Amino acid sequence: MKSRSRTVLLRSLALHAVIVPLALLWLLPIWMMVVFASMEDSAIFSAEVQLWPGDRFIENFHELQAELDFVRTIVVSVVVAVIYTAASVVLTSMAGWALARYRFHGRGLVVSIILGTMTLPYFVVVIPQFIMVARDFGLSNTWIALIVPPLFNSLGVLFMRQAFTMMPADLFDAARIDGVSEWQIFRHVALPLARPMLAALSIILFLHSWNNYLWPLLISNDRSMMTAPVALGSLFGLLDVSWGGVMVGSVLLTAPMLVVFIFMQRFFMAGITAGAVK
């Protein structure tokens, strides 16, 4: 028994000896981003490497706020990401439920088409999508244009389809025998069982919306509807770039995602690994 415990301990130490340096290597760029956000532009490009934050974070933030009203852009990004995530989770869950539990002609074709859309580069559809939304519908610089066009998410539909497929069909048949409607089965039986998968999908969709740059850049040229990534990208001029402001904005955009993942990583890992064993 002692020999086995010693072997497990040695394996754990060896594993941590490999993982800890890799984790520190991954965290180093994030830490340097925080360090650069608290320095002057001249100090950022200094030959002397500094590993400890300076004292100019507040000044760089005030300059960023004065130039872009960055707090407003973060509010726009939060509103867009929250509404997009909630609406997309509802739609993808309903689509996944229909594809997993209902038998209809052409179901396999629908699944194949959805799977095929995942192989298409986004640049193939973004131009016709922009023409349709901006020219035909006249929805440029609106909340609808920012939120609705990206709502369909092929990965989310297939993810939820797999989640509902793994659930025992006898449970839903018993609910039907008791006279429960299809909507109530979906809402009160299937969704609670899929809570870990819903949490994982919500994180993925929120990250997708929060980091989305190309579509908000194309569809919104009004500064009042500018999202934070687009606003941050506007700092890159031909000659003058406020690198301190860029680093501060990057820190402010990265921090919420780290906080969300830290507090929801248990649900995220449970949802991702839920399909490993059936």
Coordinates of C-alpha atoms in Angstrom, one line a residue:
M1 CA 0.0 0.0 0.0
K2 CA 2.8 2.4 0.9
S3 CA 4.6 1.6 -2.4
R4 CA 1.4 2.4 -4.3
S5 CA 0.8 5.7 -2.4
R6 CA 4.4 6.7 -3.1
T7 CA 4.0 5.9 -6.8
V8 CA 0.9 8.1 -6.9
L9 CA 2.7 10.9 -5.1
L10 CA 5.6 10.8 -7.5
R11 CA 3.3 10.8 -10.5
S12 CA 1.5 13.8 -9.1
L13 CA 4.7 15.7 -8.4
A14 CA 6.0 14.9 -11.9
L15 CA 2.7 16.1 -13.4
H16 CA 2.8 19.3 -11.4
A17 CA 6.4 19.8 -12.4
V18 CA 5.3 19.9 -16.0
I19 CA 2.0 21.7 -15.7
V20 CA 3.1 24.6 -13.4
P21 CA 5.8 25.9 -15.7
L22 CA 3.4 25.7 -18.6
A23 CA 0.7 27.6 -16.7
L24 CA 3.2 30.3 -15.7
L25 CA 4.3 30.5 -19.4
W26 CA 0.6 31.0 -20.4
L27 CA 0.1 33.6 -17.7
L28 CA 3.2 35.6 -18.5
P29 CA 1.7 37.5 -21.5
I30 CA -1.3 38.4 -19.4
W31 CA 0.9 39.7 -16.6
M32 CA 3.1 41.7 -19.0
M33 CA -0.1 43.2 -20.4
V34 CA -1.0 44.4 -16.9
V35 CA 2.6 45.7 -16.5
F36 CA 2.5 47.6 -19.8
A37 CA -0.9 49.1 -18.9
S38 CA 0.7 50.9 -16.0
M39 CA 3.7 52.4 -17.9
E40 CA 4.4 55.2 -20.3
D41 CA 4.6 54.5 -24.0
S42 CA 8.4 55.2 -23.9
A43 CA 8.9 52.8 -21.0
I44 CA 7.0 50.0 -22.8
F45 CA 9.6 50.0 -25.6
S46 CA 12.6 50.5 -23.3
A47 CA 15.5 48.1 -23.7
E48 CA 15.2 47.4 -19.9
V49 CA 12.6 44.7 -19.3
Q50 CA 10.3 45.5 -16.3
L51 CA 8.3 42.7 -14.6
W52 CA 6.6 44.9 -12.0
P53 CA 3.7 47.3 -12.6
G54 CA 4.3 51.0 -12.7
D55 CA 2.1 53.8 -11.4
R56 CA 0.4 55.1 -14.6
F57 CA -2.6 52.8 -14.9
I58 CA -5.1 55.4 -13.7
E59 CA -3.5 58.1 -16.0
N60 CA -3.6 55.8 -19.0
F61 CA -7.2 54.9 -18.2
H62 CA -8.2 58.6 -18.0
E63 CA -6.5 59.2 -21.4
L64 CA -8.3 56.2 -22.9
Q65 CA -11.7 57.4 -21.5
A66 CA -11.1 60.9 -22.7
E67 CA -10.3 59.7 -26.2
L68 CA -12.9 56.9 -26.7
D69 CA -15.4 57.1 -23.8
F70 CA -14.3 53.5 -23.2
V71 CA -16.8 52.9 -20.3
R72 CA -19.7 53.4 -22.7
T73 CA -18.2 51.0 -25.2
I74 CA -17.9 48.4 -22.5
V75 CA -21.5 48.9 -21.5
V76 CA -22.5 48.4 -25.2
S77 CA -20.5 45.2 -25.3
V78 CA -22.0 43.9 -22.1
V79 CA -25.5 44.6 -23.3
V80 CA -24.9 42.9 -26.7
A81 CA -23.1 39.9 -25.2
V82 CA -25.7 39.3 -22.5
I83 CA -28.7 39.6 -24.8
Y84 CA -27.0 37.6 -27.6
T85 CA -26.0 34.8 -25.1
A86 CA -29.5 34.5 -23.6
A87 CA -31.3 34.5 -27.0
S88 CA -28.8 32.2 -28.7
V89 CA -28.9 29.7 -25.8
V90 CA -32.7 29.6 -26.0
L91 CA -32.7 29.2 -29.8
T92 CA -29.9 26.6 -30.0
S93 CA -31.5 24.6 -27.1
M94 CA -34.9 24.5 -28.9
A95 CA -33.2 23.5 -32.2
G96 CA -31.1 20.8 -30.5
W97 CA -34.2 19.5 -28.7
A98 CA -36.1 19.2 -32.0
L99 CA -33.2 17.5 -33.8
A100 CA -32.6 15.1 -30.9
R101 CA -36.1 14.0 -29.9
Y102 CA -38.4 14.5 -32.9
R103 CA -38.6 12.2 -35.9
F104 CA -39.3 14.0 -39.2
H105 CA -38.4 13.7 -42.9
G106 CA -35.1 15.4 -43.7
R107 CA -33.8 15.5 -40.2
G108 CA -30.5 13.9 -41.2
L109 CA -30.2 16.4 -44.1
V110 CA -30.8 19.3 -41.6
V111 CA -28.0 18.0 -39.3
S112 CA -25.7 17.6 -42.3
I113 CA -26.3 21.2 -43.5
I114 CA -25.7 22.5 -40.0
L115 CA -22.5 20.5 -39.7
G116 CA -21.5 21.8 -43.2
T117 CA -21.9 25.4 -42.2
M118 CA -19.2 24.9 -39.6
T119 CA -16.7 24.2 -42.3
L120 CA -17.4 27.5 -44.1
P121 CA -15.1 30.4 -43.3
Y122 CA -17.0 33.3 -41.8
F123 CA -15.7 35.6 -44.6
V124 CA -17.8 33.7 -47.1
V125 CA -21.1 34.8 -45.5
V126 CA -20.2 38.1 -43.9
I127 CA -20.4 40.1 -47.2
P128 CA -23.9 38.9 -48.3
Q129 CA -25.0 39.2 -44.6
F130 CA -23.8 42.8 -44.5
I131 CA -25.5 43.7 -47.8
M132 CA -28.8 42.1 -46.6
V133 CA -28.8 43.8 -43.2
A134 CA -27.3 47.2 -44.0
R135 CA -28.7 47.8 -47.5
D136 CA -31.9 45.7 -47.9
F137 CA -33.1 46.1 -44.3
G138 CA -31.5 49.4 -43.4
L139 CA -30.5 48.3 -39.9
S140 CA -27.0 49.7 -39.7
N141 CA -26.1 51.2 -36.3
T142 CA -28.9 49.4 -34.5
W143 CA -29.1 46.9 -31.6
I144 CA -30.9 44.5 -33.9
A145 CA -28.0 44.5 -36.4
L146 CA -25.5 43.9 -33.7
I147 CA -27.4 41.0 -31.9
V148 CA -29.7 39.2 -34.3
P149 CA -27.6 38.2 -37.4
P150 CA -25.0 36.2 -35.4
L151 CA -27.6 34.5 -33.3
F152 CA -27.5 31.2 -35.2
N153 CA -24.7 29.1 -33.9
S154 CA -24.0 25.7 -35.5
L155 CA -21.8 24.6 -32.7
G156 CA -24.4 25.4 -30.1
V157 CA -27.1 23.5 -32.0
L158 CA -25.0 20.4 -32.3
F159 CA -23.8 20.7 -28.8
M160 CA -27.3 20.8 -27.3
R161 CA -28.5 18.1 -29.7
Q162 CA -25.8 15.8 -28.3
A163 CA -26.8 16.8 -24.7
F164 CA -30.4 15.9 -25.3
T165 CA -29.6 12.7 -27.2
M166 CA -27.8 11.4 -24.1
M167 CA -30.8 11.8 -21.9
P168 CA -33.0 8.7 -21.3
A169 CA -36.1 8.7 -23.6
D170 CA -38.1 6.8 -21.0
L171 CA -38.1 9.9 -18.8
F172 CA -39.8 12.0 -21.4
D173 CA -42.2 9.2 -22.3
A174 CA -43.3 8.9 -18.7
A175 CA -43.9 12.7 -18.6
R176 CA -46.1 12.4 -21.8
I177 CA -48.1 9.6 -20.2
D178 CA -48.8 11.9 -17.3
G179 CA -50.2 14.4 -19.7
V180 CA -47.3 16.9 -19.6
S181 CA -47.1 19.1 -22.8
E182 CA -44.1 19.1 -25.0
W183 CA -43.2 22.6 -24.0
Q184 CA -43.3 21.7 -20.3
I185 CA -41.2 18.6 -20.9
F186 CA -38.6 20.7 -22.6
R187 CA -38.7 23.5 -20.0
H188 CA -39.1 21.6 -16.8
V189 CA -37.5 18.2 -17.5
A190 CA -34.9 18.5 -20.3
L191 CA -33.4 21.9 -19.5
P192 CA -32.8 21.2 -15.8
L193 CA -31.0 18.0 -16.8
A194 CA -28.9 19.9 -19.3
R195 CA -27.8 22.7 -16.9
P196 CA -24.1 21.9 -17.0
M197 CA -24.2 21.9 -20.8
L198 CA -26.1 25.1 -20.8
A199 CA -23.5 26.7 -18.6
A200 CA -20.7 25.6 -20.8
L201 CA -22.5 26.8 -23.9
S202 CA -23.3 30.2 -22.3
I203 CA -19.6 30.8 -21.6
I204 CA -18.7 29.9 -25.2
L205 CA -21.3 32.1 -26.7
F206 CA -20.5 35.0 -24.3
L207 CA -16.9 34.8 -25.3
H208 CA -17.8 34.7 -28.9
S209 CA -19.9 37.8 -28.7
W210 CA -17.5 39.6 -26.3
N211 CA -14.5 39.1 -28.7
N212 CA -16.4 39.6 -31.9
Y213 CA -14.7 42.3 -33.9
L214 CA -15.4 42.0 -37.6
W215 CA -19.2 42.2 -37.6
P216 CA -19.6 45.1 -35.2
L217 CA -16.9 46.9 -37.2
L218 CA -18.8 46.5 -40.5
I219 CA -22.4 47.2 -39.2
S220 CA -21.8 50.1 -36.8
N221 CA -20.0 53.3 -37.8
D222 CA -21.7 55.3 -35.2
R223 CA -19.5 55.9 -32.1
S224 CA -22.6 55.5 -29.8
M225 CA -23.0 51.9 -31.0
M226 CA -19.3 51.0 -31.0
T227 CA -18.4 47.9 -29.1
A228 CA -15.2 47.8 -26.9
P229 CA -13.0 45.7 -29.3
V230 CA -13.9 48.0 -32.2
A231 CA -13.2 51.0 -30.1
L232 CA -9.9 49.6 -29.0
G233 CA -8.9 48.8 -32.6
S234 CA -9.5 52.4 -33.5
L235 CA -6.6 53.4 -31.4
F236 CA -4.2 52.0 -34.0
G237 CA -3.4 54.9 -36.2
L238 CA -0.9 55.2 -39.1
L239 CA 1.6 57.2 -37.0
D240 CA 0.5 57.6 -33.4
V241 CA -0.6 54.7 -31.3
S242 CA -1.4 55.1 -27.6
W243 CA 0.1 51.8 -26.4
G244 CA -0.6 52.5 -22.8
G245 CA -4.3 53.0 -23.7
V246 CA -4.3 49.9 -25.8
M247 CA -2.9 47.9 -22.9
V248 CA -5.4 49.4 -20.4
G249 CA -8.3 48.5 -22.7
S250 CA -7.0 45.0 -23.2
V251 CA -6.8 44.5 -19.4
L252 CA -10.4 45.8 -19.0
L253 CA -11.6 43.4 -21.8
T254 CA -9.7 40.4 -20.4
A255 CA -10.5 40.7 -16.7
P256 CA -14.3 40.0 -17.0
M257 CA -13.6 36.8 -19.0
L258 CA -11.1 35.6 -16.4
V259 CA -13.5 36.3 -13.6
V260 CA -16.4 34.5 -15.4
F261 CA -14.4 31.5 -16.1
I262 CA -12.9 31.2 -12.6
F263 CA -16.3 31.3 -11.0
M264 CA -18.0 29.0 -13.7
Q265 CA -15.1 26.6 -14.5
R266 CA -16.8 23.8 -12.5
F267 CA -20.0 24.1 -14.7
F268 CA -17.8 24.6 -17.8
M269 CA -15.8 21.4 -17.3
A270 CA -18.9 19.4 -16.3
G271 CA -20.6 20.5 -19.5
I272 CA -17.6 19.9 -21.8
T273 CA -17.0 16.4 -20.3
A274 CA -20.7 15.4 -20.1
G275 CA -20.5 13.6 -23.4
A276 CA -17.4 11.7 -22.7
V277 CA -19.3 8.8 -21.1
K278 CA -22.8 7.8 -22.1

